[in-house]
């Protein structure tokens, strides 16, 4: 019975890309807004609001099942939760800390369903 809280992990892992696609659609639509007040932008705004509503509902369902996003940016790299895709020089961020998240990660209760893909700070070459 202890494993019942992880019974949905495969389904959740398959749903996470849908949530990412919704996030991408929202960012893309908001980025292309352009600010021209016409009928088309009104339609786009309605579509955007619909996509945001679906995203919020899906996020709420996942949270109710015990899914939580993995925090990354500004934290020290943790190989149990983060997958480093590379390093980048940084004067502002200490070496070994996450500078940016390239793909969000998620955990189901205390188990990582998918690690966050991140970039990690390294010291500048000239030091």
CSV table of C-alpha atoms in Angstrom, one decimal:
chain,number,residue,atom,x,y,z
A,1,UNK,CA,0.0,0.0,0.0
A,2,UNK,CA,3.0,2.3,0.6
A,3,UNK,CA,3.6,2.4,-3.2
A,4,UNK,CA,0.1,3.6,-4.0
A,5,UNK,CA,1.2,7.2,-3.7
A,6,UNK,CA,3.5,6.5,-6.6
A,7,UNK,CA,1.1,4.5,-8.7
A,8,UNK,CA,0.4,7.4,-11.1
A,9,UNK,CA,4.1,8.3,-11.7
A,10,UNK,CA,4.1,6.9,-15.3
A,11,UNK,CA,1.0,8.7,-16.2
A,12,UNK,CA,2.3,11.9,-14.6
A,13,UNK,CA,5.6,11.6,-16.5
A,14,UNK,CA,3.6,11.4,-19.7
A,15,UNK,CA,1.4,14.4,-18.9
A,16,UNK,CA,4.3,16.7,-18.0
A,17,UNK,CA,5.2,17.4,-21.7
A,18,UNK,CA,1.6,18.6,-22.2
A,19,UNK,CA,2.1,21.1,-19.4
A,20,UNK,CA,5.4,22.3,-21.0
A,21,UNK,CA,3.6,22.7,-24.4
A,22,UNK,CA,1.0,24.9,-22.8
A,23,UNK,CA,3.7,27.0,-21.1
A,24,UNK,CA,5.5,27.3,-24.5
A,25,UNK,CA,2.2,28.4,-26.2
A,26,UNK,CA,1.6,31.0,-23.5
A,27,UNK,CA,5.2,32.4,-23.8
A,28,UNK,CA,5.0,32.4,-27.6
A,29,UNK,CA,1.6,34.1,-27.7
A,30,UNK,CA,2.6,36.7,-25.1
A,31,UNK,CA,5.9,37.3,-26.9
A,32,UNK,CA,4.2,38.0,-30.3
A,33,UNK,CA,1.5,40.3,-28.9
A,34,UNK,CA,2.9,43.3,-30.7
A,35,UNK,CA,0.3,45.6,-29.1
A,36,UNK,CA,-1.9,46.3,-32.2
A,37,UNK,CA,-5.5,46.7,-31.1
A,38,UNK,CA,-7.5,44.9,-33.8
A,39,UNK,CA,-10.0,42.1,-34.0
A,40,UNK,CA,-7.2,39.5,-34.5
A,41,UNK,CA,-5.5,40.6,-31.2
A,42,UNK,CA,-8.8,40.3,-29.4
A,43,UNK,CA,-9.1,36.7,-30.7
A,44,UNK,CA,-5.5,36.0,-29.7
A,45,UNK,CA,-6.1,37.4,-26.2
A,46,UNK,CA,-9.2,35.2,-25.8
A,47,UNK,CA,-7.2,32.2,-27.0
A,48,UNK,CA,-4.4,33.0,-24.6
A,49,UNK,CA,-6.8,33.3,-21.7
A,50,UNK,CA,-8.2,29.9,-22.6
A,51,UNK,CA,-4.7,28.3,-22.8
A,52,UNK,CA,-3.9,29.9,-19.4
A,53,UNK,CA,-7.1,28.4,-17.9
A,54,UNK,CA,-6.2,24.9,-19.2
A,55,UNK,CA,-2.6,25.3,-17.8
A,56,UNK,CA,-3.9,26.3,-14.4
A,57,UNK,CA,-6.4,23.4,-14.3
A,58,UNK,CA,-3.7,20.9,-15.3
A,59,UNK,CA,-1.2,22.3,-12.8
A,60,UNK,CA,-3.9,22.1,-10.1
A,61,UNK,CA,-4.7,18.5,-10.9
A,62,UNK,CA,-1.0,17.6,-10.9
A,63,UNK,CA,-0.5,19.4,-7.5
A,64,UNK,CA,-3.5,17.5,-6.1
A,65,UNK,CA,-1.8,14.3,-7.0
A,66,UNK,CA,1.4,15.3,-5.2
A,67,UNK,CA,3.4,16.7,-8.1
A,68,UNK,CA,5.7,19.7,-7.3
A,69,UNK,CA,8.1,21.6,-9.5
A,70,UNK,CA,11.8,21.3,-8.6
A,71,UNK,CA,13.4,24.6,-7.7
A,72,UNK,CA,16.8,25.2,-9.4
A,73,UNK,CA,17.9,28.7,-10.3
A,74,UNK,CA,20.1,30.2,-7.6
A,75,UNK,CA,20.5,26.9,-5.7
A,76,UNK,CA,23.5,24.7,-5.5
A,77,UNK,CA,23.6,22.0,-8.2
A,78,UNK,CA,22.1,18.8,-6.8
A,79,UNK,CA,22.6,15.7,-9.0
A,80,UNK,CA,19.6,14.0,-7.4
A,81,UNK,CA,17.3,16.7,-8.7
A,82,UNK,CA,19.2,18.5,-11.5
A,83,UNK,CA,20.7,17.3,-14.8
A,84,UNK,CA,23.5,19.6,-15.8
A,85,UNK,CA,23.5,20.3,-19.6
A,86,UNK,CA,26.5,22.5,-19.4
A,87,UNK,CA,28.4,25.2,-17.5
A,88,UNK,CA,28.7,28.9,-18.0
A,89,UNK,CA,31.0,31.5,-16.7
A,90,UNK,CA,29.5,33.8,-14.1
A,91,UNK,CA,30.8,36.7,-12.0
A,92,UNK,CA,27.5,37.1,-10.1
A,93,UNK,CA,26.8,33.4,-9.2
A,94,UNK,CA,29.1,31.2,-7.2
A,95,UNK,CA,30.6,28.2,-9.1
A,96,UNK,CA,28.5,25.1,-8.6
A,97,UNK,CA,25.2,27.0,-8.4
A,98,UNK,CA,22.4,26.8,-11.0
A,99,UNK,CA,22.3,29.8,-13.3
A,100,UNK,CA,19.3,28.9,-15.5
A,101,UNK,CA,16.7,26.2,-16.0
A,102,UNK,CA,16.4,24.9,-19.5
A,103,UNK,CA,13.6,22.4,-18.8
A,104,UNK,CA,11.6,22.2,-15.6
A,105,UNK,CA,11.8,19.2,-13.4
A,106,UNK,CA,9.2,17.6,-11.2
A,107,UNK,CA,8.9,15.3,-8.2
A,108,UNK,CA,6.0,13.1,-7.1
A,109,UNK,CA,5.9,13.4,-3.3
A,110,UNK,CA,9.5,12.8,-2.5
A,111,UNK,CA,10.5,11.0,-5.7
A,112,UNK,CA,12.0,12.7,-8.7
A,113,UNK,CA,9.8,12.0,-11.8
A,114,UNK,CA,12.0,14.1,-14.1
A,115,UNK,CA,15.1,16.1,-13.1
A,116,UNK,CA,15.4,19.8,-14.0
A,117,UNK,CA,17.7,20.4,-16.9
A,118,UNK,CA,20.0,23.2,-15.9
A,119,UNK,CA,23.1,25.2,-16.6
A,120,UNK,CA,25.7,25.5,-13.8
A,121,UNK,CA,28.0,28.4,-13.0
A,122,UNK,CA,31.7,28.1,-13.2
A,123,UNK,CA,34.5,30.5,-12.4
A,124,UNK,CA,35.6,32.9,-15.2
A,125,UNK,CA,38.6,31.6,-17.1
A,126,UNK,CA,40.9,34.5,-16.3
A,127,UNK,CA,40.9,33.8,-12.5
